[in-house]
Amino acid sequence: MKILVPVKRVIDYNVKPRVKADGSGVDLANVKMSMNPFDEIAVEEAIRIKEAGKAEEIIAVSIGPAKAQETLRTALAMGADRAILVETDDEVEPLAVAKILKAVAEEEQPGLIMLGKQAIDDDSNQTGQMLAALMGRPQGTFANTVEVEGDSVTVKREVDGGLQTVKLTLPAIVTTDLRLNEPRYASLPNIMKAKKKPLDTKSPAHFGVDTAPRLTTTNVSEPPVRQAGEKVEDVDALVAKIKALGIA
Amino acid sequence: MKTLVWVEHDNKNLADATLAAVTAAGKLGEVHLLVAGANCRAVADEAAKIAGVGKVHLADDAAYENALAENVAPLIAELMADHDAFVAPATTTGKNVAPRVAALLDVMQISDILSVEGEKSFTRPIYAGNAIATVESSDAKLVITVRGTAFEKAATEGGSGAVEEVSGPTDAGLSSFVSEEIAESDRPELTSAKVIVSGGRALKDSETFEQVITPLADKLGAGIGASRAAVDAGYVPNDYQVGQTGKIVAPEVYIAIGISGAIQHLAGMKDSKTIIAINKDEDAPIFQVADIGLVADLFKAVPELTEKL
Ligand SMILES: Cc1cc2nc3c(=O)[nH]c(=O)nc-3n(C[C@H](O)[C@H](O)[C@H](O)COP(=O)(O)OP(=O)(O)OC[C@H]3O[C@@H](n4cnc5c(N)ncnc54)[C@H](O)[C@@H]3O)c2cc1C
Ligand SMILES: Nc1ncnc2c1ncn2[C@@H]1O[C@H](COP(=O)(O)O)[C@@H](O)[C@H]1O
């Protein structure tokens, strides 16, 4: 079985995003970029499934600018076998990303496609579900545990009330939640090796996908800023404040 | 515009999260509801009483019992032939189902809306709520998920919608429900609690968390939340997590204890009316958003606070 892992290049999670003064978006010039954290978890899980002898090949794919090569090299250094960059400088919305991924999947025929549950830039939380719909495949979203067995995969999902377990027929789509695993760091020798692993570059047009956006962003603004309040001296002062709030 | 709102429920009772979605849908036009489940007529009857509701579509079939997206999305896509917008609460069920519907309809979903600005224009948070985008859809139909804290809850009484049975595609045969571990608790649910006491990594382990946080929460009749660090370390279950990728809460009072205030955590609670923080580090970022801060060792301060309240 092959596993396809879509990885997105996003603002590093440690960076506080700055909104541009003209309301056109978030300033990404000279900002540290990294692999979307949920996608690291997806790569890690794919590697663990391969290490358990349940998959033969891991293919990382990214849709984005030439620089997304770095993200793919990170996936290769972690342990993916090869990578595909679908290169475009346009912003591609989840629906179009899903259409491109479907086309890639039709060429590669993976048994499992493992995505992040959410990209931390657009916070859409859509792509995996959309891909599953377009391909007519089952979906195990917000995965906490993934167990591949024979021709099915059992996914324990993080849901609002706790955990839910579903069983999906392979081929299937899984999206990762935070507690699925702790991604490994790439070792230096593996980073060197990753430079020699195959990385193909294609274009959205190659897959015949129209990436024209359906949503227009007319403005991006800062959220209302919360002012820091006051510090109280001791517990007695805090007790008084809480009582004044009328909750005790 | 005719909207179709996803009713969140457990086949017995209607979940609160539905009510904010109804309010959001009401800003777009006529409000129709969908109750999909198994033996869930009682939910449809309850839903019909929500103020402002027109029709309630009841799809009662074993295939819909656990709201598996593979089974309910095709049903919704069919019903969308007669509706202009599908509106779901941004719960884990809504987030699981709605994008699948959107793709079947070939439209982009608008996730987690904060406001309705026009017929096809909405605001939504991006970058963990560090920016608010106004987006306008050019799609023929809308698929929207609604942030529960951003809209008033519709009244649960006063409506007189008509319940109409509908049927749709049955089991897609792609997936099956195995089991569920849903915690039973008398505590208020995080997304509707008036007061939340939340603990972070500083709480050491699950026993300590329980000993320090629970008595204070009991005293205040509060819901209990946690940072990701506390959940990852196993102090509390995953459904306690507040933040960008956990639950979004906006209680009257949010008390953060031993939580540093990472942007991903703030994303989930900074719309709380009053924020109280207890942290031993006076420079902890949580104090930048806290209305009331106490710099102290929580292991001393919290038990003392609980006692004095
Ligand atoms: C993709 C992604 C998604 C994420 N999503 C979320 C999310 O949804 N929610 C979330 O919370 N986090 C999330 N995080 C994690 C986030 O970045 C932080 O790591 C996390 O919030 C830190 O939790 P914490 O504040 O409990 O721990 P820490 O940052 O370690 O803070 C502990 C605090 O306790 C204080 N302290 C220690 N001892 C005491 C004492 N005795 N008395 C008083 N104070 C004490 C310290 O001063 C410190 O401020 C996410 C991260 C990533 C990468
Ligand atoms: N441009 C992209 N390239 C590769 N994968 C992507 C891209 N956009 C989204 N994804 C995948 O889809 C997941 C969810 O993204 P989103 O729906 O945008 O929140 C991410 O975690 C990635 O796994």
XYZ file of C-alpha atoms and ligand atoms in Angstrom:
633
model
C 0.000 0.000 0.000
C 1.079 3.539 -0.729
C 0.326 6.423 1.602
C -0.131 9.915 0.227
C 0.574 12.766 2.648
C -0.379 16.308 1.620
C 1.762 18.869 3.439
C 1.258 22.617 3.450
C 3.845 25.327 3.927
C 2.489 27.784 6.484
C 3.624 30.483 8.897
C 5.565 28.880 11.753
C 3.269 28.288 14.710
C 5.569 30.261 17.022
C 5.265 33.450 14.999
C 2.594 35.974 15.852
C 0.986 36.979 12.545
C 0.828 40.691 11.698
C -2.047 42.117 9.719
C -1.010 44.490 6.912
C -2.066 48.081 7.457
C -3.927 48.243 4.130
C -6.222 45.379 5.096
C -5.038 43.197 2.233
C -3.866 40.265 4.315
C -1.253 39.025 6.736
C 2.350 40.111 6.265
C 4.414 37.037 5.373
C 7.525 38.851 4.141
C 10.599 37.570 6.000
C 8.457 35.475 8.298
C 9.591 32.021 9.323
C 7.617 29.368 7.464
C 7.313 25.688 8.390
C 5.333 22.574 7.668
C 1.790 22.806 9.042
C 2.072 21.079 12.466
C -0.838 18.728 11.768
C 0.889 17.624 8.567
C 4.029 16.719 10.506
C 1.813 14.465 12.572
C 0.449 12.959 9.343
C 3.934 12.311 7.987
C 4.945 10.712 11.289
C 1.912 8.443 11.308
C 2.558 7.350 7.730
C 6.133 6.493 8.661
C 4.964 4.463 11.661
C 2.524 2.532 9.473
C 5.325 1.832 7.021
C 7.671 0.818 9.840
C 5.002 -1.621 11.033
C 5.194 -3.261 7.609
C 1.742 -2.132 6.544
C 2.793 0.273 3.802
C 5.553 0.255 1.208
C 5.854 3.816 0.057
C 5.107 7.304 1.368
C 4.588 10.129 -1.084
C 4.475 13.698 0.191
C 2.681 16.258 -1.922
C 2.410 20.006 -1.593
C 0.523 22.593 -3.574
C 2.232 25.935 -3.344
C 5.150 28.130 -4.394
C 8.641 26.877 -5.318
C 9.629 27.377 -1.669
C 7.257 24.590 -0.665
C 10.103 22.353 -1.829
C 11.638 23.003 1.585
C 8.525 21.645 3.241
C 8.649 18.568 1.049
C 12.359 18.086 1.854
C 11.419 18.138 5.520
C 8.897 15.369 4.886
C 11.554 13.421 2.967
C 14.057 13.912 5.793
C 11.515 12.585 8.276
C 11.091 9.466 6.156
C 8.822 10.000 3.151
C 10.146 8.238 0.049
C 9.408 10.777 -2.670
C 7.652 14.048 -3.171
C 5.500 15.930 -5.626
C 5.297 19.712 -5.779
C 2.300 21.104 -7.607
C 3.770 24.524 -8.151
C 1.722 27.696 -8.192
C 2.136 31.180 -6.785
C -1.609 31.630 -6.513
C -3.438 30.999 -3.300
C -5.298 27.753 -3.778
C -8.478 27.209 -1.779
C -9.243 23.897 -0.065
C -11.761 22.864 -2.758
C -9.169 23.268 -5.525
C -6.478 21.650 -3.343
C -8.819 18.691 -2.901
C -9.355 18.492 -6.673
C -5.610 18.488 -7.310
C -5.073 15.870 -4.609
C -7.775 13.727 -6.179
C -5.944 13.879 -9.509
C -2.646 12.978 -7.816
C -4.356 10.110 -6.026
C -5.787 8.817 -9.286
C -2.242 8.586 -10.644
C -0.690 7.141 -7.497
C -3.545 4.948 -6.196
C -2.678 5.250 -2.479
C -4.498 3.016 0.009
C -4.465 5.792 2.556
C -4.348 9.558 2.278
C -3.331 11.219 5.514
C -3.878 14.953 5.877
C -3.778 17.421 8.741
C -7.140 18.286 10.242
C -6.540 21.983 9.730
C -3.991 24.326 8.214
C -3.033 26.872 10.866
C -3.103 29.776 8.398
C -6.586 29.574 6.880
C -7.972 27.444 9.745
C -10.409 25.959 7.220
C -10.554 22.351 8.361
C -12.041 21.213 5.044
C -9.572 19.714 2.605
C -9.608 16.102 3.810
C -13.386 15.923 4.007
C -13.685 17.480 0.548
C -11.173 15.068 -0.924
C -13.077 12.146 0.579
C -16.315 13.431 -0.977
C -14.770 13.997 -4.396
C -13.282 10.496 -4.395
C -16.289 8.791 -2.839
C -14.087 7.506 -0.025
C -14.651 7.127 3.711
C -13.177 9.733 6.048
C -11.738 9.436 9.533
C -11.301 13.009 10.702
C -9.512 14.359 13.817
C -7.703 11.056 14.377
C -6.360 10.241 17.815
C -5.416 6.652 16.941
C -5.094 4.936 13.554
C -4.985 1.159 13.180
C -4.565 -0.385 9.722
C -5.687 -3.971 9.511
C -6.181 -5.896 6.284
C -8.507 -3.969 4.034
C -9.757 -1.543 6.648
C -8.556 1.159 8.986
C -9.970 1.828 12.435
C -9.827 5.449 13.500
C -10.439 6.758 16.982
C -11.628 10.348 16.532
C -11.444 13.320 18.905
C -15.004 14.636 19.117
C -16.636 17.301 21.275
C -17.864 14.896 23.937
C -14.844 12.605 24.020
C -13.783 9.926 21.555
C -15.572 8.094 18.760
C -14.281 5.035 16.917
C -15.154 4.327 13.288
C -14.064 1.622 10.886
C -13.348 2.599 7.294
C -12.924 0.467 4.219
C -9.623 1.100 2.429
C -8.817 3.152 0.424
C -9.622 5.861 2.937
C -8.881 9.432 3.966
C -7.672 10.256 7.484
C -7.071 13.689 9.041
C -4.828 14.019 12.086
C -5.448 15.565 15.476
C -2.775 16.677 17.933
C -2.593 13.568 20.069
C -2.110 11.042 17.277
C 1.652 10.997 17.814
C 4.698 13.131 18.462
C 6.523 13.773 15.203
C 10.205 12.889 15.110
C 12.937 15.352 14.266
C 14.866 14.671 11.101
C 18.442 13.636 11.868
C 21.318 15.298 10.047
C 22.204 12.189 7.988
C 18.548 11.896 7.004
C 18.433 15.560 5.993
C 21.423 14.869 3.731
C 19.796 11.754 2.306
C 16.574 13.631 1.677
C 18.380 15.882 -0.781
C 18.790 12.913 -3.104
C 15.247 11.608 -2.857
C 13.052 12.232 -5.922
C 10.994 15.445 -5.993
C 8.777 15.938 -9.061
C 7.349 19.285 -10.002
C 4.022 19.611 -11.781
C 1.480 22.365 -12.369
C -2.228 22.563 -11.514
C -2.855 22.741 -15.277
C -1.171 19.333 -15.666
C -4.009 17.927 -13.586
C -6.600 19.985 -15.434
C -7.783 21.690 -12.255
C -9.182 25.212 -12.318
C -7.804 26.972 -9.244
C -9.782 30.197 -9.628
C -10.935 31.185 -6.143
C -14.598 30.979 -5.182
C -14.196 33.272 -2.211
C -12.926 36.825 -2.431
C -11.296 38.252 0.662
C -12.410 41.861 0.727
C -10.670 42.826 3.929
C -8.375 41.463 6.629
C -8.333 43.288 9.926
C -6.954 42.939 13.422
C -9.335 41.515 15.961
C -10.351 43.890 18.743
C -7.386 44.133 21.098
C -7.950 43.211 24.715
C -6.402 45.566 27.165
C -4.458 44.065 30.000
C -6.284 44.713 33.246
C -4.856 45.029 36.686
C -2.867 42.761 38.914
C -4.158 42.173 42.410
C -1.890 41.918 45.434
C -3.088 38.742 47.050
C -5.782 36.115 47.278
C -8.000 38.298 49.474
C -8.059 40.980 46.809
C -8.888 38.340 44.196
C -11.706 36.993 46.349
C -13.170 40.501 46.522
C -12.961 40.889 42.742
C -14.602 37.525 42.115
C -17.389 38.335 44.525
C -17.890 41.664 42.760
C -18.381 39.737 39.494
C -21.338 38.067 41.123
C -20.267 34.500 40.448
C -19.568 33.474 44.023
C -32.845 32.792 0.724
C -33.812 29.390 2.074
C -31.393 27.868 4.551
C -31.050 24.327 5.827
C -29.596 24.112 9.324
C -27.948 20.976 10.682
C -29.483 20.039 14.018
C -26.917 18.625 16.402
C -28.341 15.924 18.678
C -27.820 12.482 20.165
C -31.097 11.064 18.825
C -32.776 12.039 22.081
C -32.043 15.671 22.816
C -31.248 18.665 20.734
C -27.787 20.089 21.446
C -27.348 23.731 22.352
C -24.861 24.320 19.546
C -27.766 24.230 17.089
C -29.238 27.428 18.488
C -26.450 29.796 17.451
C -26.511 28.281 13.971
C -30.249 28.997 13.773
C -29.604 32.640 14.647
C -26.909 32.917 11.967
C -29.178 31.262 9.392
C -31.995 33.650 10.327
C -29.806 36.536 9.169
C -29.700 34.963 5.712
C -33.374 34.149 5.247
C -35.936 31.459 5.864
C -34.796 28.824 8.365
C -35.405 25.134 7.712
C -33.874 22.482 9.921
C -32.619 18.989 9.269
C -32.831 16.349 11.944
C -31.016 13.289 10.632
C -30.733 10.316 12.929
C -32.374 7.112 14.033
C -35.531 7.065 16.169
C -35.116 10.768 16.638
C -38.659 12.089 16.205
C -38.478 13.649 19.681
C -35.588 15.808 18.520
C -37.592 16.998 15.518
C -40.513 17.913 17.786
C -38.147 19.819 20.045
C -36.545 21.526 17.034
C -39.906 22.639 15.682
C -40.369 24.784 18.782
C -37.223 26.850 18.224
C -38.205 30.440 17.582
C -38.096 31.461 13.941
C -38.053 27.990 12.454
C -40.089 27.148 9.364
C -39.966 23.543 8.323
C -38.174 20.703 10.100
C -37.009 17.912 7.805
C -36.844 14.643 9.670
C -34.679 11.938 8.106
C -35.063 8.897 10.310
C -32.940 5.966 9.207
C -30.499 3.594 10.893
C -27.848 4.830 8.445
C -27.995 8.304 10.005
C -27.799 7.196 13.629
C -24.215 8.309 14.242
C -24.131 11.136 11.713
C -21.437 9.403 9.661
C -20.470 11.971 7.030
C -20.394 9.325 4.309
C -24.100 8.670 4.915
C -25.535 12.062 5.794
C -23.655 14.249 3.281
C -25.435 12.745 0.238
C -28.782 13.249 1.997
C -27.982 16.908 2.636
C -26.710 17.388 -0.907
C -30.076 16.131 -2.191
C -32.028 18.436 0.124
C -29.887 21.340 -1.050
C -31.673 21.213 -4.414
C -34.401 23.180 -2.601
C -32.227 25.332 -0.358
C -29.690 28.080 -0.927
C -27.473 27.676 2.115
C -26.433 24.813 4.368
C -25.583 26.037 7.850
C -23.975 23.862 10.523
C -22.589 24.668 13.961
C -18.784 24.488 14.033
C -18.853 21.426 16.289
C -16.811 18.341 15.511
C -19.902 16.906 13.784
C -20.496 20.065 11.764
C -16.831 20.267 10.816
C -16.864 16.637 9.750
C -20.015 16.782 7.633
C -20.211 20.277 6.096
C -17.057 20.171 3.926
C -18.195 16.842 2.524
C -21.473 18.495 1.543
C -19.641 21.490 0.067
C -17.507 19.278 -2.172
C -20.559 17.330 -3.351
C -22.115 20.671 -4.325
C -18.839 21.936 -5.798
C -18.748 25.006 -3.553
C -16.176 26.402 -1.128
C -17.184 26.187 2.492
C -16.976 29.280 4.657
C -15.689 27.977 7.978
C -16.440 29.256 11.446
C -18.216 32.504 10.604
C -18.295 35.302 13.185
C -20.844 37.529 11.481
C -23.098 37.851 8.471
C -22.138 41.016 6.583
C -24.319 40.651 3.527
C -26.130 38.081 1.453
C -22.883 36.296 0.593
C -20.418 38.114 2.789
C -19.129 36.935 6.139
C -16.328 37.490 8.610
C -14.239 34.596 9.866
C -11.102 34.209 11.974
C -7.842 33.143 10.339
C -4.358 32.583 11.787
C -5.706 31.441 15.160
C -7.921 34.487 15.362
C -4.999 36.878 14.970
C -6.738 38.238 11.903
C -10.360 38.546 10.867
C -11.101 38.104 7.180
C -14.179 39.369 5.391
C -14.943 36.952 2.587
C -17.495 37.008 -0.171
C -18.666 33.892 -1.930
C -19.245 33.657 -5.667
C -20.753 30.175 -5.439
C -24.381 29.535 -6.337
C -25.030 27.894 -2.961
C -23.501 28.548 0.421
C -22.078 26.053 2.887
C -21.265 27.636 6.226
C -20.155 26.577 9.683
C -20.966 28.898 12.563
C -18.851 29.784 15.576
C -21.193 29.273 18.491
C -19.774 32.038 20.669
C -20.321 34.676 17.965
C -24.121 34.462 17.758
C -26.895 34.672 20.308
C -28.749 31.450 20.925
C -32.189 31.256 19.358
C -35.009 30.778 21.885
C -36.006 27.149 22.361
C -39.682 28.026 22.627
C -42.056 30.065 20.537
C -41.668 28.453 17.137
C -44.226 26.289 15.423
C -42.403 24.609 12.572
C -43.974 21.742 10.692
C -42.160 18.406 10.839
C -41.919 16.747 7.458
C -40.403 13.321 6.936
C -37.820 13.007 4.209
C -35.750 10.119 2.982
C -32.499 9.987 1.117
C -29.658 7.689 0.180
C -29.088 5.018 2.812
C -25.864 3.424 4.048
C -23.012 4.262 1.674
C -21.239 1.133 2.868
C -17.931 2.979 3.267
C -17.678 3.285 7.017
C -19.227 2.020 10.200
C -19.572 3.224 13.759
C -17.701 1.055 16.268
C -17.939 2.709 19.661
C -17.907 5.904 21.581
C -16.380 7.092 24.854
C -18.428 10.077 25.872
C -17.782 11.385 29.351
C -20.891 11.799 31.474
C -20.651 14.793 33.708
C -22.961 16.993 35.743
C -20.699 19.903 35.061
C -21.787 22.591 32.597
C -20.592 21.941 29.073
C -17.618 24.102 28.123
C -19.295 25.811 25.200
C -22.255 26.920 27.281
C -20.713 27.326 30.768
C -20.999 30.760 32.414
C -17.774 30.229 34.308
C -14.794 28.113 33.265
C -11.811 27.150 35.388
C -8.956 26.030 33.179
C -5.668 24.415 34.123
C -2.347 24.159 32.313
C 0.901 22.266 32.308
C 1.766 23.584 35.762
C -0.822 21.240 37.307
C 1.740 18.379 37.228
C -0.489 15.296 36.814
C -4.099 14.180 36.745
C -4.390 13.784 40.552
C -2.999 17.244 41.181
C -5.239 18.726 38.503
C -8.236 17.100 40.160
C -7.191 18.213 43.660
C -6.493 21.822 42.738
C -8.911 22.672 39.926
C -12.022 20.639 40.729
C -12.834 22.114 44.177
C -12.627 25.649 42.780
C -14.796 24.703 39.802
C -17.301 23.080 42.183
C -17.458 26.210 44.273
C -18.182 28.336 41.229
C -20.432 25.838 39.460
C -17.950 26.079 36.626
C -17.021 24.000 33.619
C -13.448 22.704 33.510
C -11.084 23.407 30.640
C -7.416 22.879 29.965
C -4.526 23.899 27.754
C -3.201 21.557 25.129
C -0.148 20.874 27.268
C -2.376 19.617 30.103
C -4.333 17.398 27.718
C -1.247 16.034 25.965
C 0.266 15.160 29.324
C -2.865 13.198 30.175
C -4.090 15.307 33.117
C -7.550 15.512 31.511
C -9.330 14.067 28.432
C -9.035 15.637 24.979
C -12.463 17.237 25.046
C -11.262 19.643 27.749
C -8.912 21.434 25.371
C -9.605 25.108 24.792
C -7.954 26.821 21.854
C -7.399 27.252 18.146
C -7.722 23.557 17.579
C -9.848 22.670 20.584
C -13.020 24.284 21.864
C -13.849 27.936 21.400
C -15.388 29.333 24.565
C -16.655 32.724 25.685
C -17.964 32.445 29.246
C -18.736 35.346 31.551
C -15.623 34.481 33.517
C -12.611 32.421 32.424
C -10.041 31.575 35.074
C -6.686 30.445 33.637
C -4.505 28.686 36.165
C -0.903 27.801 35.361
C -1.465 28.539 31.684
C 1.131 30.674 29.899
C -1.189 32.123 27.254
C 0.190 30.836 23.934
C -1.603 32.310 20.900
C -3.211 28.958 20.201
C -4.748 28.949 23.664
C -5.809 32.606 23.528
C -7.566 31.862 20.211
C -10.054 29.765 22.121
C -10.865 32.020 25.087
C -10.009 35.636 24.432
C -13.640 36.548 23.794
C -14.520 35.665 27.386
C -16.115 38.590 29.162
C -13.751 38.621 32.123
C -10.432 36.787 32.171
C -8.703 36.005 35.436
C -5.183 34.573 35.414
C -3.126 32.998 38.153
C 0.488 32.421 37.184
C 3.764 32.603 39.063
C 5.516 34.285 36.137
C 4.589 37.967 36.073
C 5.636 38.169 32.428
C 3.438 35.307 31.260
C 1.581 36.415 28.089
C -1.751 35.457 29.667
C -1.518 38.654 31.737
C -1.654 40.715 28.534
C -5.271 39.666 28.056
C -6.298 39.142 31.668
C -8.624 41.649 33.314
C -7.536 40.470 36.730
C -4.176 38.875 37.369
C -2.612 37.312 40.402
C 1.103 36.555 40.380
C 1.413 33.644 42.760
C 2.248 29.990 43.186
C -0.974 28.292 42.234
C -0.471 25.467 44.701
C -0.803 28.003 47.500
C -3.135 30.516 45.916
C -5.821 28.252 44.465
C -6.623 26.244 47.613
C -6.690 29.477 49.597
C -8.984 31.055 47.019
C -11.305 28.064 47.044
C -11.513 28.208 50.795
C -12.183 31.924 50.996
C -14.884 32.009 48.366
C -0.847 23.221 15.783
C -0.938 23.596 17.211
C -2.175 23.717 17.785
C -2.313 24.047 19.117
N -3.561 24.153 19.640
C -3.686 24.490 20.940
C -4.981 24.628 21.537
O -6.010 24.461 20.876
N -5.048 24.949 22.854
C -3.927 25.151 23.625
O -4.062 25.434 24.823
N -2.708 25.020 23.082
C -2.557 24.684 21.777
N -1.301 24.533 21.263
C -0.143 24.544 22.193
C 0.353 25.917 22.574
O 1.267 26.384 21.613
C 1.083 25.832 23.944
O 2.126 24.899 23.841
C 0.182 25.414 25.096
O -0.987 26.204 25.105
C 0.942 25.576 26.412
O 0.153 25.115 27.486
P 0.394 25.672 28.964
O 0.163 27.144 28.974
O -0.405 24.832 29.897
O 1.911 25.306 29.246
P 3.183 26.235 29.389
O 3.335 27.122 28.218
O 4.304 25.336 29.743
O 2.834 27.182 30.597
C 2.785 26.770 31.922
C 2.609 28.013 32.766
O 2.445 27.655 34.117
C 3.141 28.579 34.938
N 3.457 27.908 36.202
C 4.316 26.877 36.404
N 4.310 26.503 37.706
C 3.427 27.312 38.328
C 2.982 27.416 39.677
N 3.441 26.593 40.637
N 2.076 28.361 39.977
C 1.596 29.208 39.019
N 1.981 29.147 37.725
C 2.887 28.202 37.381
C 4.348 28.974 34.146
O 4.804 30.247 34.542
C 3.794 28.978 32.704
O 3.329 30.257 32.338
C -1.167 24.238 19.913
C 0.097 24.122 19.339
C 0.213 23.810 17.999
C 1.560 23.696 17.411
N -1.666 23.758 -0.423
C -1.682 22.565 0.172
N -0.741 21.639 -0.134
C -0.744 20.427 0.474
N -1.645 20.054 1.396
C -2.598 20.932 1.732
C -2.671 22.230 1.155
N -3.727 22.868 1.708
C -4.284 22.013 2.597
N -3.601 20.845 2.613
C -3.869 19.671 3.467
O -5.177 19.792 4.001
C -5.137 19.887 5.437
C -6.256 20.765 5.939
O -6.147 22.074 5.434
P -7.342 23.134 5.513
O -8.549 22.468 4.985
O -6.872 24.279 4.636
O -7.455 23.546 6.940
C -3.714 20.354 5.727
O -3.339 19.966 7.027
C -2.925 19.623 4.650
O -2.721 18.255 4.997
